[in-house]
Coordinates of N, CA, C and O in Angstrom, one line a residue:
M1 N -53.3 -33.0 50.3 CA -53.3 -33.8 49.1 C -53.2 -32.9 47.8 O -52.6 -33.2 46.9
S2 N -53.9 -31.8 47.9 CA -53.8 -30.8 46.8 C -52.4 -30.3 46.6 O -51.9 -30.1 45.5
Q3 N -51.6 -30.2 47.7 CA -50.2 -29.8 47.6 C -49.4 -30.8 46.8 O -48.6 -30.5 46.0
M4 N -49.6 -32.1 47.1 CA -48.9 -33.2 46.4 C -49.3 -33.3 44.9 O -48.4 -33.4 44.1
S5 N -50.5 -33.1 44.6 CA -50.8 -33.2 43.2 C -50.3 -32.0 42.4 O -49.9 -32.1 41.3
E6 N -50.2 -30.9 43.1 CA -49.6 -29.7 42.4 C -48.1 -29.9 42.1 O -47.6 -29.6 41.0
T7 N -47.4 -30.5 43.0 CA -46.0 -30.8 42.9 C -45.8 -31.9 41.8 O -44.9 -31.7 40.9
S8 N -46.6 -32.9 41.7 CA -46.5 -33.9 40.7 C -46.9 -33.4 39.4 O -46.3 -33.8 38.4
V9 N -47.8 -32.4 39.3 CA -48.1 -31.8 38.0 C -46.9 -31.0 37.5 O -46.6 -31.0 36.3
L10 N -46.3 -30.2 38.3 CA -45.1 -29.4 37.9 C -43.9 -30.3 37.6 O -43.1 -30.0 36.8
G11 N -43.9 -31.4 38.2 CA -42.8 -32.4 37.9 C -41.5 -32.1 38.6 O -40.6 -32.8 38.4
A12 N -41.5 -31.1 39.5 CA -40.3 -30.9 40.2 C -40.6 -30.0 41.4 O -41.6 -29.4 41.6
D13 N -39.6 -29.9 42.3 CA -39.7 -29.1 43.5 C -39.6 -27.6 43.0 O -38.7 -27.3 42.3
P14 N -40.5 -26.7 43.5 CA -40.4 -25.3 43.1 C -39.0 -24.7 43.5 O -38.6 -23.7 42.8
Q15 N -38.3 -25.2 44.4 CA -37.0 -24.6 44.8 C -35.9 -25.1 43.9 O -34.8 -24.6 44.0
A16 N -36.1 -26.1 43.1 CA -35.1 -26.7 42.3 C -34.5 -25.7 41.2 O -33.4 -25.8 40.8
H17 N -35.3 -24.7 40.9 CA -34.9 -23.8 39.8 C -34.2 -22.5 40.4 O -33.7 -21.7 39.7
V18 N -34.0 -22.5 41.7 CA -33.3 -21.3 42.3 C -31.8 -21.4 41.9 O -31.2 -22.5 42.1
G19 N -31.3 -20.4 41.4 CA -29.9 -20.4 41.0 C -29.6 -20.8 39.6 O -28.5 -20.7 39.1
A20 N -30.6 -21.3 38.9 CA -30.4 -21.8 37.6 C -30.3 -20.5 36.7 O -30.9 -19.5 37.0
R21 N -29.6 -20.6 35.6 CA -29.3 -19.4 34.8 C -30.6 -19.1 34.0 O -31.1 -19.9 33.3
Q22 N -31.0 -17.9 34.1 CA -32.1 -17.4 33.5 C -31.7 -16.4 32.4 O -30.7 -15.6 32.6
P23 N -32.4 -16.3 31.3 CA -32.0 -15.3 30.3 C -32.2 -13.9 30.9 O -33.1 -13.6 31.6
R24 N -31.2 -13.0 30.6 CA -31.3 -11.6 31.1 C -32.1 -10.7 30.1 O -31.7 -10.7 28.9
P25 N -33.0 -10.0 30.6 CA -33.8 -9.1 29.7 C -32.9 -8.0 29.2 O -32.0 -7.5 29.9
G26 N -33.1 -7.5 28.0 CA -32.4 -6.4 27.4 C -31.0 -6.7 27.0 O -30.2 -5.8 26.7
R27 N -30.6 -7.9 26.8 CA -29.2 -8.3 26.4 C -29.0 -8.2 24.9 O -27.9 -8.1 24.5
G28 N -30.1 -8.3 24.2 CA -30.0 -8.3 22.7 C -29.3 -7.1 22.1 O -28.4 -7.2 21.3
W29 N -29.6 -5.9 22.6 CA -28.9 -4.7 22.1 C -27.4 -4.6 22.4 O -26.6 -4.1 21.7
R30 N -27.1 -5.2 23.6 CA -25.7 -5.3 24.0 C -24.9 -6.2 23.1 O -23.8 -5.9 22.7
S31 N -25.5 -7.3 22.7 CA -24.8 -8.2 21.7 C -24.6 -7.5 20.4 O -23.5 -7.6 19.8
A32 N -25.6 -6.8 19.9 CA -25.5 -6.1 18.6 C -24.5 -5.0 18.7 O -23.7 -4.8 17.8
F33 N -24.4 -4.3 19.8 CA -23.4 -3.2 20.0 C -22.0 -3.8 20.0 O -21.1 -3.3 19.4
G34 N -21.8 -5.0 20.7 CA -20.6 -5.6 20.8 C -20.1 -6.1 19.4 O -18.9 -5.9 19.0
I35 N -21.0 -6.6 18.6 CA -20.7 -7.1 17.3 C -20.3 -5.8 16.4 O -19.4 -5.9 15.6
G36 N -21.0 -4.7 16.6 CA -20.7 -3.5 15.9 C -19.3 -3.0 16.2 O -18.6 -2.6 15.3
I37 N -19.0 -3.0 17.5 CA -17.6 -2.6 17.9 C -16.6 -3.5 17.3 O -15.5 -3.0 16.8
C38 N -16.8 -4.8 17.4 CA -15.8 -5.7 16.8 C -15.6 -5.5 15.3 O -14.5 -5.5 14.8
A39 N -16.8 -5.3 14.6 CA -16.7 -5.1 13.2 C -15.9 -3.8 12.9 O -15.1 -3.7 12.0
A40 N -16.2 -2.7 13.7 CA -15.5 -1.5 13.5 C -14.0 -1.6 13.7 O -13.2 -0.9 13.1
I41 N -13.6 -2.5 14.5 CA -12.2 -2.7 14.8 C -11.6 -3.6 13.8 O -10.5 -3.4 13.2
L42 N -12.2 -4.7 13.5 CA -11.7 -5.7 12.6 C -11.7 -5.3 11.1 O -10.8 -5.7 10.3
L43 N -12.8 -4.6 10.7 CA -12.9 -4.3 9.3 C -11.7 -3.5 8.7 O -11.1 -3.8 7.7
P44 N -11.3 -2.4 9.4 CA -10.1 -1.7 8.9 C -8.8 -2.6 8.9 O -8.0 -2.4 8.0
I45 N -8.7 -3.4 9.9 CA -7.5 -4.3 9.9 C -7.5 -5.3 8.7 O -6.5 -5.4 8.0
L46 N -8.7 -5.8 8.4 CA -8.8 -6.7 7.3 C -8.6 -6.0 6.0 O -7.9 -6.5 5.1
V47 N -9.1 -4.7 5.8 CA -8.8 -4.0 4.6 C -7.3 -3.7 4.5 O -6.8 -3.8 3.4
L48 N -6.7 -3.3 5.6 CA -5.2 -3.0 5.5 C -4.4 -4.3 5.1 O -3.5 -4.2 4.3
V49 N -4.8 -5.4 5.7 CA -4.1 -6.7 5.4 C -4.3 -7.0 3.9 O -3.4 -7.4 3.2
G50 N -5.6 -6.9 3.5 CA -5.9 -7.2 2.1 C -5.2 -6.3 1.1 O -4.6 -6.8 0.1
A51 N -5.1 -5.0 1.4 CA -4.4 -4.0 0.5 C -2.9 -4.4 0.5 O -2.3 -4.3 -0.6
T52 N -2.4 -4.7 1.7 CA -0.9 -5.0 1.7 C -0.6 -6.3 0.9 O 0.3 -6.3 0.1
L53 N -1.5 -7.3 1.0 CA -1.3 -8.5 0.2 C -1.4 -8.2 -1.3 O -0.6 -8.7 -2.1
H54 N -2.4 -7.3 -1.6 CA -2.5 -7.0 -3.1 C -1.3 -6.3 -3.6 O -0.8 -6.6 -4.7
V55 N -0.8 -5.3 -2.8 CA 0.4 -4.6 -3.3 C 1.6 -5.5 -3.4 O 2.4 -5.5 -4.4
L56 N 1.7 -6.4 -2.4 CA 2.9 -7.4 -2.5 C 2.8 -8.3 -3.7 O 3.8 -8.6 -4.4
M57 N 1.5 -8.7 -4.0 CA 1.4 -9.6 -5.2 C 1.7 -8.8 -6.5 O 2.4 -9.3 -7.4
L58 N 1.2 -7.5 -6.6 CA 1.5 -6.7 -7.8 C 3.0 -6.4 -7.9 O 3.5 -6.2 -9.0
S59 N 3.7 -6.3 -6.8 CA 5.1 -5.9 -6.8 C 5.9 -7.0 -7.5 O 7.0 -6.7 -7.9
K60 N 5.4 -8.2 -7.6 CA 6.1 -9.3 -8.2 C 5.9 -9.4 -9.7 O 6.5 -10.2 -10.4
V61 N 4.9 -8.6 -10.2 CA 4.6 -8.6 -11.6 C 5.7 -7.8 -12.4 O 5.9 -6.6 -12.0
H62 N 6.2 -8.4 -13.4 CA 7.2 -7.7 -14.1 C 6.8 -7.6 -15.6 O 6.6 -8.6 -16.3
D63 N 6.5 -6.4 -16.1 CA 6.0 -6.2 -17.4 C 7.1 -5.6 -18.3 O 7.6 -4.5 -18.0
D64 N 7.6 -6.4 -19.2 CA 8.7 -6.0 -20.1 C 8.3 -6.0 -21.5 O 9.1 -6.1 -22.4
R65 N 7.0 -5.7 -21.8 CA 6.5 -5.5 -23.2 C 7.1 -4.3 -23.8 O 7.2 -3.3 -23.0
P66 N 7.4 -4.2 -25.0 CA 7.9 -3.0 -25.7 C 7.0 -1.8 -25.5 O 5.8 -2.0 -25.5
T67 N 7.6 -0.7 -25.3 CA 6.9 0.6 -25.1 C 7.6 1.7 -25.7 O 8.8 1.5 -26.2
D68 N 7.1 2.9 -25.7 CA 7.7 4.1 -26.3 C 8.8 4.6 -25.5 O 9.9 5.1 -26.0
A69 N 8.7 4.6 -24.2 CA 9.7 5.2 -23.3 C 9.6 4.5 -21.9 O 8.5 4.1 -21.5
I70 N 10.7 4.5 -21.2 CA 10.7 4.1 -19.8 C 10.7 5.3 -19.0 O 11.6 6.2 -19.2
V71 N 9.8 5.5 -18.1 CA 9.7 6.7 -17.2 C 10.2 6.3 -15.9 O 9.7 5.3 -15.3
I72 N 11.1 7.0 -15.4 CA 11.7 6.7 -14.0 C 11.3 7.9 -13.1 O 11.8 9.0 -13.3
L73 N 10.5 7.6 -12.2 CA 10.0 8.6 -11.2 C 11.2 9.0 -10.3 O 12.0 8.2 -9.9
G74 N 11.2 10.3 -9.9 CA 12.2 10.8 -9.0 C 12.1 10.3 -7.6 O 11.1 9.8 -7.2
A75 N 13.2 10.4 -6.9 CA 13.3 10.2 -5.5 C 14.4 11.1 -5.0 O 15.0 11.8 -5.9
A76 N 14.7 11.1 -3.8 CA 15.7 12.0 -3.3 C 17.1 11.9 -4.0 O 17.4 10.8 -4.4
Q77 N 17.7 13.0 -4.1 CA 19.1 13.0 -4.6 C 19.9 13.9 -3.6 O 19.4 14.8 -3.0
F78 N 21.2 13.6 -3.5 CA 22.0 14.3 -2.6 C 23.1 15.0 -3.3 O 24.1 14.4 -3.7
D79 N 22.9 16.3 -3.6 CA 23.8 17.2 -4.3 C 24.3 16.5 -5.6 O 25.4 16.4 -6.0
G80 N 23.3 16.0 -6.4 CA 23.5 15.4 -7.7 C 23.7 13.9 -7.7 O 23.8 13.3 -8.7
T81 N 23.9 13.3 -6.5 CA 24.1 11.9 -6.4 C 22.7 11.2 -6.0 O 22.1 11.6 -5.0
P82 N 22.3 10.2 -6.8 CA 21.0 9.6 -6.5 C 21.0 8.9 -5.2 O 22.0 8.3 -4.8
S83 N 19.9 9.0 -4.4 CA 19.7 8.3 -3.2 C 19.6 6.8 -3.5 O 19.4 6.5 -4.7
P84 N 19.7 6.0 -2.5 CA 19.6 4.5 -2.8 C 18.2 4.2 -3.5 O 18.2 3.3 -4.4
V85 N 17.2 4.8 -3.1 CA 15.9 4.6 -3.7 C 15.9 5.0 -5.2 O 15.5 4.2 -6.1
L86 N 16.4 6.2 -5.5 CA 16.5 6.6 -6.9 C 17.4 5.8 -7.7 O 17.1 5.4 -8.8
Q87 N 18.5 5.4 -7.1 CA 19.5 4.5 -7.8 C 18.9 3.2 -8.2 O 19.1 2.7 -9.3
N88 N 18.1 2.6 -7.3 CA 17.4 1.4 -7.5 C 16.5 1.5 -8.7 O 16.4 0.7 -9.6
R89 N 15.7 2.6 -8.8 CA 14.8 2.9 -9.9 C 15.6 3.1 -11.2 O 15.2 2.5 -12.2
L90 N 16.7 3.8 -11.1 CA 17.5 4.0 -12.3 C 18.1 2.7 -12.8 O 18.2 2.4 -14.0
E91 N 18.6 1.8 -11.9 CA 19.2 0.5 -12.3 C 18.1 -0.3 -13.0 O 18.4 -1.0 -14.0
H92 N 16.9 -0.3 -12.4 CA 15.8 -1.1 -13.1 C 15.5 -0.6 -14.5 O 15.3 -1.3 -15.4
G93 N 15.4 0.8 -14.6 CA 15.1 1.4 -15.9 C 16.2 1.1 -16.9 O 16.0 0.8 -18.0
L94 N 17.5 1.1 -16.4 CA 18.6 0.8 -17.2 C 18.5 -0.7 -17.7 O 18.8 -0.9 -18.9
D95 N 18.2 -1.6 -16.8 CA 18.0 -3.0 -17.2 C 17.0 -3.1 -18.3 O 17.2 -3.9 -19.3
L96 N 15.9 -2.4 -18.1 CA 14.8 -2.5 -19.2 C 15.2 -1.9 -20.5 O 15.0 -2.4 -21.6
Y97 N 16.0 -0.8 -20.4 CA 16.5 -0.1 -21.6 C 17.4 -1.1 -22.4 O 17.3 -1.3 -23.6
R98 N 18.4 -1.7 -21.6 CA 19.3 -2.6 -22.2 C 18.6 -3.8 -22.8 O 19.2 -4.5 -23.7
A99 N 17.5 -4.2 -22.2 CA 16.8 -5.4 -22.7 C 15.9 -5.0 -24.0 O 15.3 -5.9 -24.5
G100 N 16.0 -3.8 -24.4 CA 15.3 -3.3 -25.6 C 13.8 -3.1 -25.4 O 13.0 -3.0 -26.4
V101 N 13.4 -2.8 -24.1 CA 11.9 -2.6 -23.9 C 11.5 -1.2 -24.5 O 10.4 -1.1 -25.0
A102 N 12.4 -0.2 -24.5 CA 12.1 1.1 -25.1 C 13.3 1.7 -25.6 O 14.4 1.5 -25.1
P103 N 13.1 2.6 -26.6 CA 14.3 3.3 -27.2 C 14.8 4.5 -26.4 O 15.9 5.0 -26.8
E104 N 14.0 4.9 -25.4 CA 14.5 6.1 -24.7 C 14.0 6.0 -23.2 O 13.1 5.3 -22.9
I105 N 14.7 6.8 -22.4 CA 14.3 6.9 -21.0 C 14.0 8.3 -20.6 O 14.6 9.3 -21.1
V106 N 13.0 8.5 -19.8 CA 12.6 9.8 -19.3 C 12.7 9.8 -17.8 O 12.1 8.9 -17.1
T107 N 13.5 10.7 -17.3 CA 13.6 10.8 -15.8 C 12.8 12.0 -15.4 O 12.7 13.0 -16.1
V108 N 12.1 12.0 -14.3 CA 11.3 13.1 -13.8 C 11.6 13.4 -12.4 O 12.0 12.5 -11.6
G109 N 11.3 14.6 -12.0 CA 11.4 15.0 -10.6 C 12.1 16.3 -10.4 O 13.1 16.6 -11.1
G110 N 11.5 17.2 -9.6 CA 12.0 18.5 -9.4 C 13.1 18.5 -8.3 O 13.7 17.5 -8.0
K111 N 13.1 19.6 -7.6 CA 14.1 19.8 -6.5 C 13.5 20.5 -5.3 O 12.5 21.2 -5.5
Q112 N 14.0 20.2 -4.2 CA 13.6 20.9 -2.9 C 14.3 22.2 -2.8 O 15.3 22.5 -3.4
V113 N 13.7 23.0 -1.9 CA 14.3 24.3 -1.7 C 15.7 24.1 -1.2 O 16.0 23.3 -0.3
G114 N 16.7 24.8 -1.8 CA 18.1 24.7 -1.4 C 18.9 23.7 -2.2 O 20.1 23.7 -2.1
D115 N 18.2 22.9 -2.9 CA 18.9 21.9 -3.8 C 19.6 22.6 -5.0 O 19.0 23.5 -5.5
R116 N 20.7 22.1 -5.4 CA 21.3 22.6 -6.6 C 21.0 21.8 -7.8 O 21.1 22.2 -9.0
Y117 N 20.5 20.6 -7.6 CA 20.2 19.6 -8.7 C 18.8 19.1 -8.6 O 18.2 19.1 -7.5
T118 N 18.2 18.8 -9.7 CA 16.8 18.2 -9.7 C 17.0 16.7 -9.6 O 18.1 16.1 -10.0
E119 N 16.0 16.0 -9.2 CA 16.0 14.5 -9.2 C 16.1 14.0 -10.6 O 16.9 13.1 -10.9
A120 N 15.4 14.6 -11.6 CA 15.5 14.2 -13.0 C 16.9 14.4 -13.5 O 17.4 13.6 -14.3
G121 N 17.5 15.6 -13.2 CA 18.9 15.8 -13.7 C 19.9 14.9 -13.1 O 20.8 14.4 -13.8
A122 N 19.8 14.6 -11.8 CA 20.7 13.6 -11.2 C 20.5 12.2 -11.8 O 21.5 11.5 -12.1
G123 N 19.3 11.9 -12.1 CA 19.0 10.6 -12.7 C 19.5 10.5 -14.1 O 20.1 9.5 -14.5
R124 N 19.3 11.6 -14.9 CA 19.8 11.6 -16.3 C 21.3 11.5 -16.3 O 21.9 10.7 -17.1
Q125 N 22.0 12.2 -15.4 CA 23.5 12.2 -15.4 C 24.0 10.8 -15.0 O 24.9 10.3 -15.6
W126 N 23.3 10.2 -14.1 CA 23.7 8.8 -13.7 C 23.6 7.8 -14.8 O 24.5 7.0 -15.0
L127 N 22.5 7.9 -15.6 CA 22.3 7.0 -16.7 C 23.3 7.3 -17.8 O 23.9 6.3 -18.4
I128 N 23.7 8.5 -18.0 CA 24.7 8.8 -19.0 C 26.1 8.2 -18.6 O 26.8 7.6 -19.4
E129 N 26.3 8.4 -17.3 CA 27.6 7.8 -16.7 C 27.6 6.3 -16.9 O 28.7 5.7 -16.9
Q130 N 26.4 5.6 -17.0 CA 26.4 4.2 -17.1 C 26.4 3.7 -18.6 O 26.3 2.6 -18.9
G131 N 26.6 4.7 -19.5 CA 26.8 4.4 -20.9 C 25.5 4.6 -21.8 O 25.6 4.3 -23.0
V132 N 24.5 5.2 -21.3 CA 23.3 5.5 -22.1 C 23.6 6.7 -22.9 O 24.1 7.7 -22.3
D133 N 23.3 6.7 -24.2 CA 23.6 7.9 -25.1 C 22.7 9.0 -24.6 O 21.5 8.9 -24.3
S134 N 23.3 10.2 -24.4 CA 22.6 11.4 -23.8 C 21.4 11.8 -24.7 O 20.5 12.3 -24.1
S135 N 21.4 11.4 -26.0 CA 20.2 11.8 -26.8 C 19.0 10.8 -26.5 O 17.9 11.1 -27.0
K136 N 19.3 9.8 -25.8 CA 18.2 8.8 -25.4 C 17.6 9.0 -24.1 O 16.7 8.3 -23.6
V137 N 18.1 10.1 -23.3 CA 17.6 10.3 -22.0 C 17.1 11.7 -21.9 O 17.8 12.7 -22.2
T138 N 15.8 11.9 -21.5 CA 15.2 13.2 -21.4 C 14.9 13.4 -19.9 O 14.3 12.5 -19.3
A139 N 15.3 14.5 -19.4 CA 15.0 14.9 -18.0 C 13.9 15.9 -17.9 O 14.0 17.0 -18.5
I140 N 12.8 15.6 -17.3 CA 11.7 16.5 -17.0 C 11.9 17.0 -15.6 O 11.5 16.3 -14.6
K141 N 12.4 18.2 -15.5 CA 12.9 18.7 -14.2 C 11.8 19.5 -13.4 O 12.1 20.5 -12.9
A142 N 10.6 18.9 -13.4 CA 9.5 19.6 -12.7 C 8.8 18.5 -11.9 O 9.0 17.3 -12.0
G143 N 7.9 18.9 -11.1 CA 7.1 18.0 -10.3 C 7.6 17.8 -8.9 O 8.8 17.5 -8.7
S144 N 6.7 17.9 -8.0 CA 7.1 17.7 -6.6 C 6.4 16.4 -6.0 O 6.6 16.1 -4.8
N145 N 5.6 15.8 -6.8 CA 4.9 14.6 -6.4 C 4.6 13.8 -7.7 O 4.8 14.2 -8.8
T146 N 4.1 12.5 -7.5 CA 3.9 11.6 -8.6 C 2.9 12.2 -9.6 O 3.1 12.1 -10.8
L147 N 1.8 12.7 -9.1 CA 0.8 13.3 -10.0 C 1.4 14.4 -10.8 O 1.2 14.4 -12.1
D148 N 2.0 15.4 -10.2 CA 2.6 16.5 -11.0 C 3.6 15.9 -12.0 O 3.6 16.4 -13.2
S149 N 4.4 15.0 -11.6 CA 5.5 14.4 -12.5 C 4.8 13.7 -13.7 O 5.2 13.9 -14.9
M150 N 3.8 12.9 -13.5 CA 3.1 12.2 -14.6 C 2.4 13.2 -15.5 O 2.3 13.0 -16.7
Q151 N 1.8 14.3 -15.0 CA 1.2 15.3 -15.8 C 2.2 16.0 -16.7 O 2.0 16.2 -17.9
D152 N 3.4 16.2 -16.2 CA 4.5 16.8 -16.9 C 5.0 15.8 -18.0 O 5.3 16.2 -19.1
V153 N 5.0 14.5 -17.7 CA 5.4 13.5 -18.7 C 4.4 13.5 -19.9 O 4.8 13.5 -21.0
A154 N 3.1 13.6 -19.5 CA 2.1 13.5 -20.5 C 2.2 14.7 -21.5 O 1.9 14.7 -22.6

């Protein structure tokens, strides 16, 4: 009889819980570790995606307020002929100049070892060939990176 009352007090057969899922001890640190690993992987990806979207949004901003000069940063030139990237920059600068944004254009950029022409010189020559008065184009023929070029412009 004592056996029966014990079973009725428990409300179930003691064997009924065999195989039931039990919480595993020590699992908390594994979950935190897994979350940390996921965060370490996802955070750089989210930052990269966010930065890319920010750059894309800013690339659509066109500022054509009047200024003192249009500065065209250098890019590769091939024996005095602007590369496609440099030509694109020059065309945009020329459009701004013709729209009256600034009374003069400054081209910047040095040359690589073995080059006969500087990026600034190639850009200046291209602008003159497009009809810009040579007195309105200044070439700063120094700088091997954007920071150097902008310091020379200043």
